[in-house]
Protein backbone atom coordinates (compact mmCIF):
# COMPACT_ATOMS: atom_id res chain seq x y z
CA UNK A 1 0.00 0.00 0.00
CA UNK A 2 2.88 2.38 0.83
CA UNK A 3 4.26 1.72 -2.65
CA UNK A 4 0.99 3.09 -4.04
CA UNK A 5 0.66 6.09 -1.71
CA UNK A 6 4.17 7.54 -2.01
CA UNK A 7 3.93 8.21 -5.79
CA UNK A 8 0.58 9.96 -5.22
CA UNK A 9 2.21 12.30 -2.69
CA UNK A 10 4.91 13.05 -5.28
CA UNK A 11 2.28 13.73 -7.92
CA UNK A 12 0.53 16.19 -5.60
CA UNK A 13 3.84 17.97 -4.91
CA UNK A 14 4.55 18.18 -8.65
CA UNK A 15 1.09 19.59 -9.35
CA UNK A 16 1.49 22.16 -6.59
CA UNK A 17 4.89 23.22 -7.98
CA UNK A 18 3.38 23.69 -11.45
CA UNK A 19 0.50 25.70 -9.97
CA UNK A 20 2.86 27.99 -8.05
CA UNK A 21 5.07 28.54 -11.12
CA UNK A 22 2.06 29.32 -13.32
CA UNK A 23 0.77 31.75 -10.70
CA UNK A 24 4.15 33.51 -10.60
CA UNK A 25 4.24 33.78 -14.40
CA UNK A 26 0.68 35.14 -14.35
CA UNK A 27 1.72 37.90 -11.95
CA UNK A 28 4.72 38.70 -14.16
CA UNK A 29 2.47 38.84 -17.21
CA UNK A 30 0.08 41.27 -15.50
CA UNK A 31 3.02 43.50 -14.57
CA UNK A 32 4.36 43.32 -18.11
CA UNK A 33 0.95 44.18 -19.55
CA UNK A 34 0.86 47.37 -17.50
CA UNK A 35 4.42 48.36 -18.47
CA UNK A 36 3.76 47.85 -22.19
CA UNK A 37 0.54 49.86 -22.00
CA UNK A 38 2.49 52.78 -20.50
CA UNK A 39 5.08 52.55 -23.31
CA UNK A 40 2.36 52.46 -25.98
CA UNK A 41 0.70 55.59 -24.60
CA UNK A 42 4.05 57.38 -24.31
CA UNK A 43 4.92 56.48 -27.89
CA UNK A 44 1.54 57.68 -29.11
CA UNK A 45 2.00 61.11 -27.50
CA UNK A 46 5.56 61.40 -28.80
CA UNK A 47 4.39 60.46 -32.31
CA UNK A 48 1.91 63.34 -32.25
CA UNK A 49 4.65 65.81 -31.22
CA UNK A 50 7.03 64.51 -33.87
CA UNK A 51 4.31 64.56 -36.52
CA UNK A 52 3.64 68.22 -35.71
CA UNK A 53 7.23 69.09 -36.58
CA UNK A 54 7.08 66.87 -39.67
CA UNK A 55 3.87 68.55 -40.78
CA UNK A 56 5.41 72.01 -40.48
CA UNK A 57 8.56 71.01 -42.37
CA UNK A 58 6.57 69.37 -45.16
CA UNK A 59 4.15 72.29 -45.50
CA UNK A 60 6.92 74.89 -45.58
CA UNK A 61 8.99 72.78 -47.95
CA UNK A 62 6.14 72.62 -50.45
CA UNK A 63 7.43 75.85 -51.98
CA UNK A 64 10.30 73.82 -53.42
CA UNK A 65 9.82 71.73 -56.53
CA UNK A 66 11.88 68.71 -55.67
CA UNK A 67 13.28 66.93 -58.67
CA UNK A 68 15.07 63.62 -58.94
CA UNK A 69 12.83 62.00 -56.35
CA UNK A 70 14.02 58.50 -55.46
CA UNK A 71 12.35 55.65 -57.30
CA UNK A 72 10.44 53.45 -54.86
CA UNK A 73 9.02 49.95 -55.02
CA UNK A 74 5.22 49.68 -54.81
CA UNK A 75 4.57 47.77 -51.58
CA UNK A 76 6.15 45.93 -48.65
CA UNK A 77 4.26 43.64 -46.26
CA UNK A 78 5.85 43.29 -42.81
CA UNK A 79 4.65 40.48 -40.52
CA UNK A 80 5.62 40.52 -36.84
CA UNK A 81 6.09 37.13 -35.15
CA UNK A 82 7.67 35.90 -31.95
CA UNK A 83 10.90 33.94 -31.81
CA UNK A 84 9.20 31.02 -30.07
CA UNK A 85 6.35 28.72 -30.99
CA UNK A 86 4.27 29.48 -27.88
CA UNK A 87 1.66 31.45 -29.81
CA UNK A 88 1.04 29.13 -32.75
CA UNK A 89 -2.74 29.64 -32.84
CA UNK A 90 -2.48 33.42 -32.61
CA UNK A 91 0.21 33.70 -35.27
CA UNK A 92 -1.35 31.14 -37.61
CA UNK A 93 -4.50 33.31 -37.58
CA UNK A 94 -2.34 36.27 -38.55
CA UNK A 95 -0.87 34.43 -41.55
CA UNK A 96 -4.37 33.42 -42.64
CA UNK A 97 -5.51 37.04 -42.28
CA UNK A 98 -2.52 38.24 -44.32
CA UNK A 99 -3.24 35.80 -47.15
CA UNK A 100 -6.91 36.75 -47.17
CA UNK A 101 -5.92 40.41 -47.60
CA UNK A 102 -3.82 39.52 -50.63
CA UNK A 103 -0.08 38.97 -50.55
CA UNK A 104 0.86 41.31 -53.40
CA UNK A 105 4.16 43.11 -52.91
CA UNK A 106 7.38 42.12 -51.18
CA UNK A 107 7.24 40.29 -47.85
CA UNK A 108 9.42 40.77 -44.77
CA UNK A 109 8.92 38.25 -41.97
CA UNK A 110 10.28 39.35 -38.57
CA UNK A 111 10.60 36.59 -35.98
CA UNK A 112 11.76 32.98 -36.09
CA UNK A 113 8.31 31.38 -35.71
CA UNK A 114 7.04 33.23 -38.79
CA UNK A 115 9.44 31.43 -41.10
CA UNK A 116 8.43 28.09 -39.55
CA UNK A 117 4.70 28.79 -39.96
CA UNK A 118 5.10 29.87 -43.59
CA UNK A 119 7.17 26.77 -44.33
CA UNK A 120 4.66 24.56 -42.52
CA UNK A 121 1.82 25.92 -44.67
CA UNK A 122 3.74 25.22 -47.87
CA UNK A 123 3.98 28.90 -48.78
CA UNK A 124 5.96 29.14 -52.01
CA UNK A 125 6.27 32.88 -52.58
CA UNK A 126 9.65 34.38 -51.70
CA UNK A 127 9.93 36.28 -48.42
CA UNK A 128 12.83 37.82 -46.53
CA UNK A 129 13.47 36.95 -42.89
CA UNK A 130 14.73 39.20 -40.11
CA UNK A 131 15.38 37.70 -36.67
CA UNK A 132 16.33 39.60 -33.52
CA UNK A 133 17.50 38.08 -30.22
CA UNK A 134 14.24 39.10 -28.49
CA UNK A 135 10.65 39.72 -29.57
CA UNK A 136 10.99 43.42 -28.72
CA UNK A 137 13.97 44.78 -30.67
CA UNK A 138 16.34 47.24 -29.06
CA UNK A 139 17.07 50.69 -30.43
CA UNK A 140 19.77 49.68 -32.93
CA UNK A 141 17.79 46.63 -34.01
CA UNK A 142 14.69 48.76 -34.50
CA UNK A 143 16.73 51.14 -36.64
CA UNK A 144 17.87 48.18 -38.74
CA UNK A 145 14.27 47.05 -39.22
CA UNK A 146 13.17 50.59 -40.13
CA UNK A 147 15.97 50.77 -42.71
CA UNK A 148 14.44 47.77 -44.49
CA UNK A 149 11.23 49.78 -44.93
CA UNK A 150 12.86 52.52 -46.96
CA UNK A 151 12.36 52.55 -50.69
CA UNK A 152 8.68 51.58 -50.66
CA UNK A 153 5.66 53.73 -51.47
CA UNK A 154 3.48 51.65 -49.18
CA UNK A 155 4.37 49.60 -46.10
CA UNK A 156 1.71 47.45 -44.42
CA UNK A 157 2.45 45.90 -41.03
CA UNK A 158 0.60 42.79 -39.84
CA UNK A 159 0.59 41.81 -36.17
CA UNK A 160 -1.65 40.42 -33.39
CA UNK A 161 -3.49 43.18 -31.52
CA UNK A 162 -4.73 43.25 -27.94
CA UNK A 163 -8.47 43.82 -27.58
CA UNK A 164 -9.13 42.36 -24.15
CA UNK A 165 -7.16 39.93 -22.02
CA UNK A 166 -9.30 37.14 -23.51
CA UNK A 167 -9.29 38.45 -27.09
CA UNK A 168 -6.39 39.10 -29.46
CA UNK A 169 -6.99 39.53 -33.19
CA UNK A 170 -4.75 39.88 -36.28
CA UNK A 171 -4.71 43.40 -37.73
CA UNK A 172 -2.77 45.42 -40.28
CA UNK A 173 -2.10 49.08 -40.80
CA UNK A 174 -0.38 51.09 -43.49
CA UNK A 175 2.59 52.89 -41.94
CA UNK A 176 3.00 55.22 -44.91
CA UNK A 177 -0.71 55.98 -44.94
CA UNK A 178 -0.60 56.59 -41.19
CA UNK A 179 1.81 59.50 -41.76
CA UNK A 180 -0.94 61.46 -43.43
CA UNK A 181 -3.48 60.47 -40.78
CA UNK A 182 -1.22 61.65 -37.96
CA UNK A 183 -0.42 64.86 -39.82
CA UNK A 184 -4.08 65.81 -40.08
CA UNK A 185 -4.43 65.76 -36.31
CA UNK A 186 -2.15 68.76 -36.01
CA UNK A 187 -2.55 72.50 -36.50
CA UNK A 188 -1.44 74.70 -39.35
CA UNK A 189 2.34 75.02 -39.78
CA UNK A 190 4.24 77.86 -38.22
CA UNK A 191 5.99 80.19 -40.68
CA UNK A 192 9.44 78.90 -41.54
CA UNK A 193 12.22 79.47 -44.05
CA UNK A 194 13.97 76.34 -45.25
CA UNK A 195 17.29 75.93 -46.96
CA UNK A 196 17.58 73.65 -50.01
CA UNK A 197 18.41 70.79 -47.60
CA UNK A 198 14.67 70.42 -47.04
CA UNK A 199 14.54 66.98 -48.74
CA UNK A 200 17.03 65.70 -46.17
CA UNK A 201 14.97 67.18 -43.36
CA UNK A 202 11.83 65.55 -44.71
CA UNK A 203 13.63 62.23 -45.04
CA UNK A 204 14.85 62.52 -41.45
CA UNK A 205 11.43 63.27 -39.97
CA UNK A 206 9.70 60.64 -42.09
CA UNK A 207 12.29 58.07 -41.03
CA UNK A 208 11.78 58.94 -37.37
CA UNK A 209 8.01 58.63 -37.57
CA UNK A 210 8.15 55.36 -39.50
CA UNK A 211 10.50 54.00 -36.86
CA UNK A 212 8.18 55.16 -34.08
CA UNK A 213 5.11 53.61 -35.74
CA UNK A 214 6.99 50.36 -36.28
CA UNK A 215 8.00 50.32 -32.62
CA UNK A 216 4.35 50.90 -31.74
CA UNK A 217 3.41 47.82 -33.77
CA UNK A 218 6.08 45.76 -31.98
CA UNK A 219 4.74 46.93 -28.62
CA UNK A 220 1.12 46.16 -29.51
CA UNK A 221 2.12 42.70 -30.77
CA UNK A 222 3.99 42.04 -27.54
CA UNK A 223 0.96 43.25 -25.56
CA UNK A 224 -1.24 40.72 -27.39
CA UNK A 225 1.29 37.92 -26.83
CA UNK A 226 1.59 38.81 -23.14
CA UNK A 227 -2.21 38.63 -22.79
CA UNK A 228 -2.17 35.25 -24.55
CA UNK A 229 0.58 34.10 -22.18
CA UNK A 230 -1.50 35.25 -19.21
CA UNK A 231 -4.43 33.17 -20.47
CA UNK A 232 -2.17 30.14 -20.89
CA UNK A 233 -0.84 30.53 -17.34
CA UNK A 234 -4.36 30.87 -15.92
CA UNK A 235 -5.37 27.75 -17.83
CA UNK A 236 -2.29 25.95 -16.50
CA UNK A 237 -3.20 26.93 -12.94
CA UNK A 238 -6.72 25.57 -13.39
CA UNK A 239 -5.44 22.31 -14.87
CA UNK A 240 -2.91 22.00 -12.03
CA UNK A 241 -5.68 22.51 -9.44
CA UNK A 242 -7.84 19.89 -11.17
CA UNK A 243 -4.88 17.48 -11.24
CA UNK A 244 -4.16 18.06 -7.54
CA UNK A 245 -7.83 17.50 -6.62
CA UNK A 246 -7.89 14.28 -8.66
CA UNK A 247 -4.71 13.01 -7.00
CA UNK A 248 -6.02 13.93 -3.56
CA UNK A 249 -9.18 11.97 -4.32
CA UNK A 250 -7.08 8.94 -5.31
CA UNK A 251 -5.02 9.41 -2.14
CA UNK A 252 -8.15 9.49 0.03
CA UNK A 253 -9.39 6.32 -1.66
CA UNK A 254 -6.10 4.52 -0.95
CA UNK A 255 -5.99 5.83 2.62
CA UNK A 256 -9.55 4.60 3.16
CA UNK A 257 -8.64 1.20 1.72
CA UNK A 258 -5.58 1.14 3.97
CA UNK A 259 -7.67 1.92 7.05
CA UNK A 260 -10.29 -0.66 6.09
CA UNK A 261 -7.51 -3.19 5.60
CA UNK A 262 -6.19 -2.49 9.11
CA UNK A 263 -9.67 -2.80 10.57
CA UNK A 264 -10.15 -6.09 8.73
CA UNK A 265 -6.78 -7.31 9.95
CA UNK A 266 -7.58 -6.39 13.56
CA UNK A 267 -10.99 -8.05 13.28
CA UNK A 268 -9.54 -11.27 11.92
CA UNK A 269 -6.90 -11.28 14.65
CA UNK A 270 -9.55 -10.75 17.30
CA UNK A 271 -11.65 -13.61 15.93
CA UNK A 272 -8.62 -15.89 15.84
CA UNK A 273 -7.85 -15.16 19.48
CA UNK A 274 -11.47 -15.86 20.38
CA UNK A 275 -11.35 -19.24 18.68
CA UNK A 276 -8.19 -20.19 20.58
CA UNK A 277 -9.85 -19.28 23.88
CA UNK A 278 -12.70 -21.65 23.19
Coordinates of C-alpha atoms in Angstrom, one line a residue:
X1 CA 0.0 0.0 0.0
X2 CA 2.9 2.4 0.8
X3 CA 4.3 1.7 -2.7
X4 CA 1.0 3.1 -4.0
X5 CA 0.7 6.1 -1.7
X6 CA 4.2 7.5 -2.0
X7 CA 3.9 8.2 -5.8
X8 CA 0.6 10.0 -5.2
X9 CA 2.2 12.3 -2.7
X10 CA 4.9 13.1 -5.3
X11 CA 2.3 13.7 -7.9
X12 CA 0.5 16.2 -5.6
X13 CA 3.8 18.0 -4.9
X14 CA 4.5 18.2 -8.6
X15 CA 1.1 19.6 -9.4
X16 CA 1.5 22.2 -6.6
X17 CA 4.9 23.2 -8.0
X18 CA 3.4 23.7 -11.4
X19 CA 0.5 25.7 -10.0
X20 CA 2.9 28.0 -8.1
X21 CA 5.1 28.5 -11.1
X22 CA 2.1 29.3 -13.3
X23 CA 0.8 31.7 -10.7
X24 CA 4.1 33.5 -10.6
X25 CA 4.2 33.8 -14.4
X26 CA 0.7 35.1 -14.4
X27 CA 1.7 37.9 -12.0
X28 CA 4.7 38.7 -14.2
X29 CA 2.5 38.8 -17.2
X30 CA 0.1 41.3 -15.5
X31 CA 3.0 43.5 -14.6
X32 CA 4.4 43.3 -18.1
X33 CA 0.9 44.2 -19.6
X34 CA 0.9 47.4 -17.5
X35 CA 4.4 48.4 -18.5
X36 CA 3.8 47.8 -22.2
X37 CA 0.5 49.9 -22.0
X38 CA 2.5 52.8 -20.5
X39 CA 5.1 52.6 -23.3
X40 CA 2.4 52.5 -26.0
X41 CA 0.7 55.6 -24.6
X42 CA 4.1 57.4 -24.3
X43 CA 4.9 56.5 -27.9
X44 CA 1.5 57.7 -29.1
X45 CA 2.0 61.1 -27.5
X46 CA 5.6 61.4 -28.8
X47 CA 4.4 60.5 -32.3
X48 CA 1.9 63.3 -32.3
X49 CA 4.6 65.8 -31.2
X50 CA 7.0 64.5 -33.9
X51 CA 4.3 64.6 -36.5
X52 CA 3.6 68.2 -35.7
X53 CA 7.2 69.1 -36.6
X54 CA 7.1 66.9 -39.7
X55 CA 3.9 68.6 -40.8
X56 CA 5.4 72.0 -40.5
X57 CA 8.6 71.0 -42.4
X58 CA 6.6 69.4 -45.2
X59 CA 4.1 72.3 -45.5
X60 CA 6.9 74.9 -45.6
X61 CA 9.0 72.8 -48.0
X62 CA 6.1 72.6 -50.5
X63 CA 7.4 75.9 -52.0
X64 CA 10.3 73.8 -53.4
X65 CA 9.8 71.7 -56.5
X66 CA 11.9 68.7 -55.7
X67 CA 13.3 66.9 -58.7
X68 CA 15.1 63.6 -58.9
X69 CA 12.8 62.0 -56.4
X70 CA 14.0 58.5 -55.5
X71 CA 12.3 55.7 -57.3
X72 CA 10.4 53.4 -54.9
X73 CA 9.0 49.9 -55.0
X74 CA 5.2 49.7 -54.8
X75 CA 4.6 47.8 -51.6
X76 CA 6.2 45.9 -48.6
X77 CA 4.3 43.6 -46.3
X78 CA 5.8 43.3 -42.8
X79 CA 4.7 40.5 -40.5
X80 CA 5.6 40.5 -36.8
X81 CA 6.1 37.1 -35.2
X82 CA 7.7 35.9 -31.9
X83 CA 10.9 33.9 -31.8
X84 CA 9.2 31.0 -30.1
X85 CA 6.3 28.7 -31.0
X86 CA 4.3 29.5 -27.9
X87 CA 1.7 31.5 -29.8
X88 CA 1.0 29.1 -32.7
X89 CA -2.7 29.6 -32.8
X90 CA -2.5 33.4 -32.6
X91 CA 0.2 33.7 -35.3
X92 CA -1.4 31.1 -37.6
X93 CA -4.5 33.3 -37.6
X94 CA -2.3 36.3 -38.6
X95 CA -0.9 34.4 -41.6
X96 CA -4.4 33.4 -42.6
X97 CA -5.5 37.0 -42.3
X98 CA -2.5 38.2 -44.3
X99 CA -3.2 35.8 -47.2
X100 CA -6.9 36.8 -47.2
X101 CA -5.9 40.4 -47.6
X102 CA -3.8 39.5 -50.6
X103 CA -0.1 39.0 -50.5
X104 CA 0.9 41.3 -53.4
X105 CA 4.2 43.1 -52.9
X106 CA 7.4 42.1 -51.2
X107 CA 7.2 40.3 -47.8
X108 CA 9.4 40.8 -44.8
X109 CA 8.9 38.2 -42.0
X110 CA 10.3 39.3 -38.6
X111 CA 10.6 36.6 -36.0
X112 CA 11.8 33.0 -36.1
X113 CA 8.3 31.4 -35.7
X114 CA 7.0 33.2 -38.8
X115 CA 9.4 31.4 -41.1
X116 CA 8.4 28.1 -39.6
X117 CA 4.7 28.8 -40.0
X118 CA 5.1 29.9 -43.6
X119 CA 7.2 26.8 -44.3
X120 CA 4.7 24.6 -42.5
X121 CA 1.8 25.9 -44.7
X122 CA 3.7 25.2 -47.9
X123 CA 4.0 28.9 -48.8
X124 CA 6.0 29.1 -52.0
X125 CA 6.3 32.9 -52.6
X126 CA 9.6 34.4 -51.7
X127 CA 9.9 36.3 -48.4
X128 CA 12.8 37.8 -46.5
X129 CA 13.5 36.9 -42.9
X130 CA 14.7 39.2 -40.1
X131 CA 15.4 37.7 -36.7
X132 CA 16.3 39.6 -33.5
X133 CA 17.5 38.1 -30.2
X134 CA 14.2 39.1 -28.5
X135 CA 10.7 39.7 -29.6
X136 CA 11.0 43.4 -28.7
X137 CA 14.0 44.8 -30.7
X138 CA 16.3 47.2 -29.1
X139 CA 17.1 50.7 -30.4
X140 CA 19.8 49.7 -32.9
X141 CA 17.8 46.6 -34.0
X142 CA 14.7 48.8 -34.5
X143 CA 16.7 51.1 -36.6
X144 CA 17.9 48.2 -38.7
X145 CA 14.3 47.1 -39.2
X146 CA 13.2 50.6 -40.1
X147 CA 16.0 50.8 -42.7
X148 CA 14.4 47.8 -44.5
X149 CA 11.2 49.8 -44.9
X150 CA 12.9 52.5 -47.0
X151 CA 12.4 52.5 -50.7
X152 CA 8.7 51.6 -50.7
X153 CA 5.7 53.7 -51.5
X154 CA 3.5 51.6 -49.2
X155 CA 4.4 49.6 -46.1
X156 CA 1.7 47.5 -44.4
X157 CA 2.4 45.9 -41.0
X158 CA 0.6 42.8 -39.8
X159 CA 0.6 41.8 -36.2
X160 CA -1.6 40.4 -33.4
X161 CA -3.5 43.2 -31.5
X162 CA -4.7 43.3 -27.9
X163 CA -8.5 43.8 -27.6
X164 CA -9.1 42.4 -24.2
X165 CA -7.2 39.9 -22.0
X166 CA -9.3 37.1 -23.5
X167 CA -9.3 38.4 -27.1
X168 CA -6.4 39.1 -29.5
X169 CA -7.0 39.5 -33.2
X170 CA -4.8 39.9 -36.3
X171 CA -4.7 43.4 -37.7
X172 CA -2.8 45.4 -40.3
X173 CA -2.1 49.1 -40.8
X174 CA -0.4 51.1 -43.5
X175 CA 2.6 52.9 -41.9
X176 CA 3.0 55.2 -44.9
X177 CA -0.7 56.0 -44.9
X178 CA -0.6 56.6 -41.2
X179 CA 1.8 59.5 -41.8
X180 CA -0.9 61.5 -43.4
X181 CA -3.5 60.5 -40.8
X182 CA -1.2 61.7 -38.0
X183 CA -0.4 64.9 -39.8
X184 CA -4.1 65.8 -40.1
X185 CA -4.4 65.8 -36.3
X186 CA -2.1 68.8 -36.0
X187 CA -2.6 72.5 -36.5
X188 CA -1.4 74.7 -39.3
X189 CA 2.3 75.0 -39.8
X190 CA 4.2 77.9 -38.2
X191 CA 6.0 80.2 -40.7
X192 CA 9.4 78.9 -41.5
X193 CA 12.2 79.5 -44.0
X194 CA 14.0 76.3 -45.3
X195 CA 17.3 75.9 -47.0
X196 CA 17.6 73.6 -50.0
X197 CA 18.4 70.8 -47.6
X198 CA 14.7 70.4 -47.0
X199 CA 14.5 67.0 -48.7
X200 CA 17.0 65.7 -46.2
X201 CA 15.0 67.2 -43.4
X202 CA 11.8 65.6 -44.7
X203 CA 13.6 62.2 -45.0
X204 CA 14.9 62.5 -41.4
X205 CA 11.4 63.3 -40.0
X206 CA 9.7 60.6 -42.1
X207 CA 12.3 58.1 -41.0
X208 CA 11.8 58.9 -37.4
X209 CA 8.0 58.6 -37.6
X210 CA 8.2 55.4 -39.5
X211 CA 10.5 54.0 -36.9
X212 CA 8.2 55.2 -34.1
X213 CA 5.1 53.6 -35.7
X214 CA 7.0 50.4 -36.3
X215 CA 8.0 50.3 -32.6
X216 CA 4.3 50.9 -31.7
X217 CA 3.4 47.8 -33.8
X218 CA 6.1 45.8 -32.0
X219 CA 4.7 46.9 -28.6
X220 CA 1.1 46.2 -29.5
X221 CA 2.1 42.7 -30.8
X222 CA 4.0 42.0 -27.5
X223 CA 1.0 43.3 -25.6
X224 CA -1.2 40.7 -27.4
X225 CA 1.3 37.9 -26.8
X226 CA 1.6 38.8 -23.1
X227 CA -2.2 38.6 -22.8
X228 CA -2.2 35.3 -24.6
X229 CA 0.6 34.1 -22.2
X230 CA -1.5 35.3 -19.2
X231 CA -4.4 33.2 -20.5
X232 CA -2.2 30.1 -20.9
X233 CA -0.8 30.5 -17.3
X234 CA -4.4 30.9 -15.9
X235 CA -5.4 27.8 -17.8
X236 CA -2.3 25.9 -16.5
X237 CA -3.2 26.9 -12.9
X238 CA -6.7 25.6 -13.4
X239 CA -5.4 22.3 -14.9
X240 CA -2.9 22.0 -12.0
X241 CA -5.7 22.5 -9.4
X242 CA -7.8 19.9 -11.2
X243 CA -4.9 17.5 -11.2
X244 CA -4.2 18.1 -7.5
X245 CA -7.8 17.5 -6.6
X246 CA -7.9 14.3 -8.7
X247 CA -4.7 13.0 -7.0
X248 CA -6.0 13.9 -3.6
X249 CA -9.2 12.0 -4.3
X250 CA -7.1 8.9 -5.3
X251 CA -5.0 9.4 -2.1
X252 CA -8.2 9.5 0.0
X253 CA -9.4 6.3 -1.7
X254 CA -6.1 4.5 -1.0
X255 CA -6.0 5.8 2.6
X256 CA -9.5 4.6 3.2
X257 CA -8.6 1.2 1.7
X258 CA -5.6 1.1 4.0
X259 CA -7.7 1.9 7.0
X260 CA -10.3 -0.7 6.1
X261 CA -7.5 -3.2 5.6
X262 CA -6.2 -2.5 9.1
X263 CA -9.7 -2.8 10.6
X264 CA -10.2 -6.1 8.7
X265 CA -6.8 -7.3 9.9
X266 CA -7.6 -6.4 13.6
X267 CA -11.0 -8.0 13.3
X268 CA -9.5 -11.3 11.9
X269 CA -6.9 -11.3 14.7
X270 CA -9.6 -10.7 17.3
X271 CA -11.7 -13.6 15.9
X272 CA -8.6 -15.9 15.8
X273 CA -7.9 -15.2 19.5
X274 CA -11.5 -15.9 20.4
X275 CA -11.3 -19.2 18.7
X276 CA -8.2 -20.2 20.6
X277 CA -9.8 -19.3 23.9
X278 CA -12.7 -21.7 23.2

